[in-house]
C-alpha cells in the first residue's frame, strides 16, 4: 500500500519535472509567427470595419501545448502574438490584435472612407510575437502578407444632367427615330449606383417619349400650325432608384415643311424722301433646305413703269431738262405746257396723275398744228428729234407722231415720224436739186418697244443720209431703208402737225396717233452726243449696291442701263446673302413722286449636276415712297406804291418789284419735350405730343410769270422791259407778249429774285392813266408747286403847270392880266360901252365856269383817291397784310388858278397850309375814316365857296383890244 503510494508520488514528481523541463525549453524563442500570404477585404464607405477573407490570425510554434483541460500556462509569454504592422504610404487602415495567445486580429479604417475618391486599397501586413523574457528580447516577425481591400459604395448621390437645357428643331409632318438625346450622370462609385437606369418625361400629354438611354422621339406627326414649340420637363433615375436632383428643360421647335426660298424678306419697305439710300433686304437670307448647291443667280427688279414716263424723273419742262443735260440751246419744244406764249396745246387731253409730268394723250381723234415760224428746219443741216412715247398695240394703219406736209393744194409729206405695224419709220423727202436721183427716203426700225405699252425715250440724230436711233439710250440700226426721188419744186407753204398729218389737198387731218406723247423736241444744226442722251433718259430713282470687300471677288453684280434691275451671281450662300443685304433703293429727287414701286426677286439655284435641283419661289414686295413735305412758295414785298407820271415816261421806267423776296417753307410735325412736372400728365394727352413748325428750305424754280391785270398791254404806249443780258447772265430765258412776260429756266430762287428786281414798267402816254395792276406767280417742277399770287398796284401822280392849263386852248394868254398886277374890284372897273358889257361877260362866264368846274373835279378826285387809299390801308392792316404806300411827292406842285389875283393866291396858300396842318394833326390823333372823309369834304368845299363869293373881285378884264 505504501509502496503504491510511493510509486504514485514518484510519477507525479516526474511529470512536474518534465513540465518544468519543457517550460525551460520553451523560454527559448525559436520560431517566427506565421500568417497567410494574401488577404481580401470589403469595407463599406462611411464604416470602419473590414471583413477579411481569410480572417486575420497569426500562429507561432513557440506557443505552449495544452495537455489538460484544466491546465493553463500563465507564466510564460513566448509564442504570443503582440501585434501587426501595416506597411504602405497613407494607408487609411490599422490592424489590431484581439487575442495575443491565439494571434487573432482585425483591420479597421482610421477615418470614414469615400468610395468616390478611392474604390480599392492595397497594402502589406506583418505579425510579430512578444519575444523572450519580460523585455521581449529576440522578437520574431512574420513574413509580409498582401492585403486587398475594396470600399463598398453607398447610394448617396442623385443623377445630374450634363446640360442645363436641351434644344432641337424638327420639321412638321415627319416621325423621327430620335430627335435628341438627354444624358445624366451619377457621382456614385459603384456600377449599381452610378448607372442611370431610366429617364422619364414629366410633362403630361405631349406627343413625345424617351427611352432608357435618353433618346427622345415623337409619337405622332407634328403640325406647325397647331404648335410651333414644345417645352418638355425630363428627369432621370439611377439604378438605386434615386431621382435626379433637378429636372431638365427640353425645347423642341417645329418648323414648317422645308420649302427653299428667301427668309427675312419684308414685303413693305417705306422710303422717306431725302434720306438717301435705303437697304431693301437687311436681314434676308436664302434657305436651300440643306441641299448642296454649286451656283446661285438672283434677278432683282424694281417696277417703276407706272411712275411718270417709266420712272421718277425731274418733271421740269422738256426744254429745261435738255438745258440741264447740256443740250444745244436752239431747242424747240413742240408739246409745251399751255401758256400765254405757247398756247397751241390748249385743249389737248393731258395725264394729270403724275405730279405735273407733262404727258399728252392722243386717242385717234386729236391733233395739233404748230404755229408757223416756231420750227425752222432745213433737211440739209443736221438735226435731232426726241420724244417720249407710250404706244400699243400696233395697227395696220399709219399713226403719225410728227408730220410736215403741204399746207394747201397738195398732200405731199416733206418729213414725218410715224408708227406702222410696230415699226418706227422716219420719212425724209429731199428738196429738188439739179440731179433727180434716188436718195434714201424712209428709214424703218422694227422694235418691240414700239408696241409694249410702256414708256420709252426715242432720239434720232439725222445727218443725211445717215440716221442714228437711240431707244432708252441704246443704239438701233434700221433694218430697211427705201429710196425715192426728191420732191419737185413748188411755192406751197408747209404745215407742221403733231398727232396726225395735215392733208392740204383735202384740208383735213389723217393718220391719227393712238397713245401718249411727251417731250417732243426738235433742234437744228447740231447732233446730241451720247452723254446728253443718257442724261435725258436716266432715272432719278433706282437700285444700288455697295459690295463688301470680303465678297467683292466671289460675287458678280450687273445693272441694266436705268438701274431698275440688277443680277447677282455667286456660288457661296453666305457671301451671296451678304451682297443681297447690301442692295438698296435710292431716289435723288428733292421732291420724289410718292407711291408704290413693286419689287421682285427671281432666283435660280443649280446643284452639282449643273441642273436646277430646287425651285426657289419669287419674293415679291414693294417700296412705298412716302409723300414729301410740300414746299410753300411765298412772294412778298411792296404791293402798292405811286410814282410821278414823268417816271413812267422816262427811259428807265418804274421798277415793279424793288423789294421782292421769294421764300419757300415746309411744315412738319415735331415732338416737343414736355416740362418734367407736366410730362407725366401729358403722356396720355396726344394733343401735346407734337407741334407743327415751319422750316425754310432752298430749292429751284423753273417759271415766274408777270401778267398785266385788266386790259392787255398796249404795245403802242406801254411795255414791260427787262435787260436781256442780265437774264442770260443768270441762266434764264424770257418771253414776252401783250399779256406780260415769262421767265423760264431751272435756277435758284435767289437768281429769280435778282432778275425780277430788274423788271420795269414804261408808259409814255400817262394822261389818262391813273393806276396799273400786275400779278406775279412763280412755280417749281413745271407747276407742281405754285406760289401765291403777288399783286402789285402802281398809281400815277399827275402834276399840272399854271401855263399849261387844261383850257388854255380856249382862253388865249392875251385875255389874262399878268399875275403881278394888283387886284381890281370887279364892281368898279370901267366898261367902254354897253356892247362891250354885253359881249365880254358872256365869254368870261364860259371861261370861269370851265375853270371852276375843272378845279372842283380835281379836288374831288384827289379827296376820293386819298380816301380810297386810306380805307385800303385800314383793310390791309386788319387782315394782317403789310401794305406800304411809297408816295413820291418830289414832283408835286401847288396848282394855281390863273384867274386869281396874287393876294387871293397868297390867301389860298395859307389855307392849304392850314389844311395840311389839320391833316397832320388828324393822322397823329388816329381819327377814323368817317371823320377823315367829313374833314376832307369840308376842306374841299371851302375853296369852292370862296371862289363863288369873290369871283367878281378876282377877275380883271382888259378891254383895250375890244372894238365897238
mmCIF file with all atom_site columns, N, CA and C in Angstrom, residues 526-554:
data_model
loop_
_atom_site.group_PDB
_atom_site.id
_atom_site.type_symbol
_atom_site.label_atom_id
_atom_site.label_alt_id
_atom_site.label_comp_id
_atom_site.label_asym_id
_atom_site.label_entity_id
_atom_site.label_seq_id
_atom_site.pdbx_PDB_ins_code
_atom_site.Cartn_x
_atom_site.Cartn_y
_atom_site.Cartn_z
_atom_site.occupancy
_atom_site.B_iso_or_equiv
_atom_site.pdbx_formal_charge
_atom_site.auth_seq_id
_atom_site.auth_comp_id
_atom_site.auth_asym_id
_atom_site.auth_atom_id
_atom_site.pdbx_PDB_model_num
ATOM 1  N N  . UNK A 1 526 ? -27.302 120.814 -134.975 1.00 0.00 ? 526 UNK A N  1
ATOM 2  C CA . UNK A 1 526 ? -26.363 120.139 -134.098 1.00 0.00 ? 526 UNK A CA 1
ATOM 3  C C  . UNK A 1 526 ? -26.946 118.801 -133.666 1.00 0.00 ? 526 UNK A C  1
ATOM 4  N N  . UNK A 1 527 ? -26.080 117.786 -133.579 1.00 0.00 ? 527 UNK A N  1
ATOM 5  C CA . UNK A 1 527 ? -26.485 116.470 -133.109 1.00 0.00 ? 527 UNK A CA 1
ATOM 6  C C  . UNK A 1 527 ? -26.144 116.340 -131.626 1.00 0.00 ? 527 UNK A C  1
ATOM 7  N N  . UNK A 1 528 ? -26.961 115.558 -130.924 1.00 0.00 ? 528 UNK A N  1
ATOM 8  C CA . UNK A 1 528 ? -26.716 115.357 -129.497 1.00 0.00 ? 528 UNK A CA 1
ATOM 9  C C  . UNK A 1 528 ? -25.732 114.205 -129.297 1.00 0.00 ? 528 UNK A C  1
ATOM 10 N N  . UNK A 1 529 ? -24.835 114.370 -128.322 1.00 0.00 ? 529 UNK A N  1
ATOM 11 C CA . UNK A 1 529 ? -23.878 113.313 -128.041 1.00 0.00 ? 529 UNK A CA 1
ATOM 12 C C  . UNK A 1 529 ? -24.460 112.294 -127.055 1.00 0.00 ? 529 UNK A C  1
ATOM 13 N N  . UNK A 1 530 ? -23.734 111.214 -126.879 1.00 0.00 ? 530 UNK A N  1
ATOM 14 C CA . UNK A 1 530 ? -24.230 110.111 -126.045 1.00 0.00 ? 530 UNK A CA 1
ATOM 15 C C  . UNK A 1 530 ? -24.408 110.540 -124.591 1.00 0.00 ? 530 UNK A C  1
ATOM 16 N N  . UNK A 1 531 ? -23.578 111.429 -124.108 1.00 0.00 ? 531 UNK A N  1
ATOM 17 C CA . UNK A 1 531 ? -23.691 111.877 -122.723 1.00 0.00 ? 531 UNK A CA 1
ATOM 18 C C  . UNK A 1 531 ? -25.009 112.599 -122.485 1.00 0.00 ? 531 UNK A C  1
ATOM 19 N N  . UNK A 1 532 ? -25.396 113.467 -123.424 1.00 0.00 ? 532 UNK A N  1
ATOM 20 C CA . UNK A 1 532 ? -26.668 114.182 -123.299 1.00 0.00 ? 532 UNK A CA 1
ATOM 21 C C  . UNK A 1 532 ? -27.826 113.204 -123.397 1.00 0.00 ? 532 UNK A C  1
ATOM 22 N N  . UNK A 1 533 ? -27.727 112.242 -124.320 1.00 0.00 ? 533 UNK A N  1
ATOM 23 C CA . UNK A 1 533 ? -28.806 111.262 -124.494 1.00 0.00 ? 533 UNK A CA 1
ATOM 24 C C  . UNK A 1 533 ? -29.010 110.454 -123.224 1.00 0.00 ? 533 UNK A C  1
ATOM 25 N N  . UNK A 1 534 ? -27.926 110.001 -122.621 1.00 0.00 ? 534 UNK A N  1
ATOM 26 C CA . UNK A 1 534 ? -28.038 109.236 -121.373 1.00 0.00 ? 534 UNK A CA 1
ATOM 27 C C  . UNK A 1 534 ? -28.619 110.079 -120.259 1.00 0.00 ? 534 UNK A C  1
ATOM 28 N N  . UNK A 1 535 ? -28.248 111.353 -120.221 1.00 0.00 ? 535 UNK A N  1
ATOM 29 C CA . UNK A 1 535 ? -28.769 112.244 -119.179 1.00 0.00 ? 535 UNK A CA 1
ATOM 30 C C  . UNK A 1 535 ? -30.277 112.421 -119.323 1.00 0.00 ? 535 UNK A C  1
ATOM 31 N N  . UNK A 1 536 ? -30.750 112.545 -120.567 1.00 0.00 ? 536 UNK A N  1
ATOM 32 C CA . UNK A 1 536 ? -32.187 112.730 -120.785 1.00 0.00 ? 536 UNK A CA 1
ATOM 33 C C  . UNK A 1 536 ? -32.984 111.516 -120.349 1.00 0.00 ? 536 UNK A C  1
ATOM 34 N N  . UNK A 1 537 ? -32.374 110.334 -120.457 1.00 0.00 ? 537 UNK A N  1
ATOM 35 C CA . UNK A 1 537 ? -33.099 109.102 -120.176 1.00 0.00 ? 537 UNK A CA 1
ATOM 36 C C  . UNK A 1 537 ? -32.929 108.640 -118.728 1.00 0.00 ? 537 UNK A C  1
ATOM 37 N N  . UNK A 1 538 ? -31.842 109.013 -118.098 1.00 0.00 ? 538 UNK A N  1
ATOM 38 C CA . UNK A 1 538 ? -31.512 108.466 -116.774 1.00 0.00 ? 538 UNK A CA 1
ATOM 39 C C  . UNK A 1 538 ? -32.589 108.793 -115.759 1.00 0.00 ? 538 UNK A C  1
ATOM 40 N N  . UNK A 1 539 ? -32.913 107.774 -114.966 1.00 0.00 ? 539 UNK A N  1
ATOM 41 C CA . UNK A 1 539 ? -33.903 107.941 -113.903 1.00 0.00 ? 539 UNK A CA 1
ATOM 42 C C  . UNK A 1 539 ? -33.246 108.552 -112.670 1.00 0.00 ? 539 UNK A C  1
ATOM 43 N N  . UNK A 1 540 ? -34.082 109.181 -111.856 1.00 0.00 ? 540 UNK A N  1
ATOM 44 C CA . UNK A 1 540 ? -33.620 109.729 -110.584 1.00 0.00 ? 540 UNK A CA 1
ATOM 45 C C  . UNK A 1 540 ? -33.795 108.728 -109.444 1.00 0.00 ? 540 UNK A C  1
ATOM 46 N N  . UNK A 1 541 ? -34.357 107.569 -109.740 1.00 0.00 ? 541 UNK A N  1
ATOM 47 C CA . UNK A 1 541 ? -34.503 106.522 -108.739 1.00 0.00 ? 541 UNK A CA 1
ATOM 48 C C  . UNK A 1 541 ? -34.006 105.212 -109.316 1.00 0.00 ? 541 UNK A C  1
ATOM 49 N N  . UNK A 1 542 ? -33.608 104.303 -108.446 1.00 0.00 ? 542 UNK A N  1
ATOM 50 C CA . UNK A 1 542 ? -33.131 103.013 -108.923 1.00 0.00 ? 542 UNK A CA 1
ATOM 51 C C  . UNK A 1 542 ? -32.523 102.200 -107.808 1.00 0.00 ? 542 UNK A C  1
ATOM 52 N N  . UNK A 1 543 ? -31.933 101.073 -108.210 1.00 0.00 ? 543 UNK A N  1
ATOM 53 C CA . UNK A 1 543 ? -31.279 100.180 -107.270 1.00 0.00 ? 543 UNK A CA 1
ATOM 54 C C  . UNK A 1 543 ? -29.804 100.507 -107.184 1.00 0.00 ? 543 UNK A C  1
ATOM 55 N N  . UNK A 1 544 ? -29.233 100.202 -106.026 1.00 0.00 ? 544 UNK A N  1
ATOM 56 C CA . UNK A 1 544 ? -27.811 100.456 -105.804 1.00 0.00 ? 544 UNK A CA 1
ATOM 57 C C  . UNK A 1 544 ? -27.287 99.358  -104.888 1.00 0.00 ? 544 UNK A C  1
ATOM 58 N N  . UNK A 1 545 ? -25.975 99.121  -104.936 1.00 0.00 ? 545 UNK A N  1
ATOM 59 C CA . UNK A 1 545 ? -25.363 98.121  -104.058 1.00 0.00 ? 545 UNK A CA 1
ATOM 60 C C  . UNK A 1 545 ? -23.936 98.538  -103.768 1.00 0.00 ? 545 UNK A C  1
ATOM 61 N N  . UNK A 1 546 ? -23.564 98.410  -102.519 1.00 0.00 ? 546 UNK A N  1
ATOM 62 C CA . UNK A 1 546 ? -22.190 98.641  -102.080 1.00 0.00 ? 546 UNK A CA 1
ATOM 63 C C  . UNK A 1 546 ? -21.613 97.293  -101.660 1.00 0.00 ? 546 UNK A C  1
ATOM 64 N N  . UNK A 1 547 ? -20.737 96.713  -102.512 1.00 0.00 ? 547 UNK A N  1
ATOM 65 C CA . UNK A 1 547 ? -20.227 95.371  -102.248 1.00 0.00 ? 547 UNK A CA 1
ATOM 66 C C  . UNK A 1 547 ? -19.239 95.376  -101.088 1.00 0.00 ? 547 UNK A C  1
ATOM 67 N N  . UNK A 1 548 ? -19.445 94.504  -100.100 1.00 0.00 ? 548 UNK A N  1
ATOM 68 C CA . UNK A 1 548 ? -18.437 94.366  -99.042  1.00 0.00 ? 548 UNK A CA 1
ATOM 69 C C  . UNK A 1 548 ? -17.125 93.857  -99.628  1.00 0.00 ? 548 UNK A C  1
ATOM 70 N N  . UNK A 1 549 ? -16.014 94.312  -99.078  1.00 0.00 ? 549 UNK A N  1
ATOM 71 C CA . UNK A 1 549 ? -14.713 93.957  -99.628  1.00 0.00 ? 549 UNK A CA 1
ATOM 72 C C  . UNK A 1 549 ? -14.466 92.453  -99.590  1.00 0.00 ? 549 UNK A C  1
ATOM 73 N N  . UNK A 1 550 ? -14.945 91.784  -98.548  1.00 0.00 ? 550 UNK A N  1
ATOM 74 C CA . UNK A 1 550 ? -14.633 90.373  -98.394  1.00 0.00 ? 550 UNK A CA 1
ATOM 75 C C  . UNK A 1 550 ? -15.357 89.485  -99.408  1.00 0.00 ? 550 UNK A C  1
ATOM 76 N N  . UNK A 1 551 ? -16.399 90.009  -100.064 1.00 0.00 ? 551 UNK A N  1
ATOM 77 C CA . UNK A 1 551 ? -17.156 89.190  -101.016 1.00 0.00 ? 551 UNK A CA 1
ATOM 78 C C  . UNK A 1 551 ? -17.111 89.765  -102.424 1.00 0.00 ? 551 UNK A C  1
ATOM 79 N N  . UNK A 1 552 ? -16.406 90.861  -102.616 1.00 0.00 ? 552 UNK A N  1
ATOM 80 C CA . UNK A 1 552 ? -16.398 91.518  -103.927 1.00 0.00 ? 552 UNK A CA 1
ATOM 81 C C  . UNK A 1 552 ? -15.823 90.609  -105.007 1.00 0.00 ? 552 UNK A C  1
ATOM 82 N N  . UNK A 1 553 ? -14.902 89.722  -104.658 1.00 0.00 ? 553 UNK A N  1
ATOM 83 C CA . UNK A 1 553 ? -14.266 88.869  -105.651 1.00 0.00 ? 553 UNK A CA 1
ATOM 84 C C  . UNK A 1 553 ? -15.011 87.570  -105.898 1.00 0.00 ? 553 UNK A C  1
ATOM 85 N N  . UNK A 1 554 ? -15.977 87.246  -105.062 1.00 0.00 ? 554 UNK A N  1
ATOM 86 C CA . UNK A 1 554 ? -16.683 85.967  -105.188 1.00 0.00 ? 554 UNK A CA 1
ATOM 87 C C  . UNK A 1 554 ? -18.089 86.109  -105.747 1.00 0.00 ? 554 UNK A C  1
#
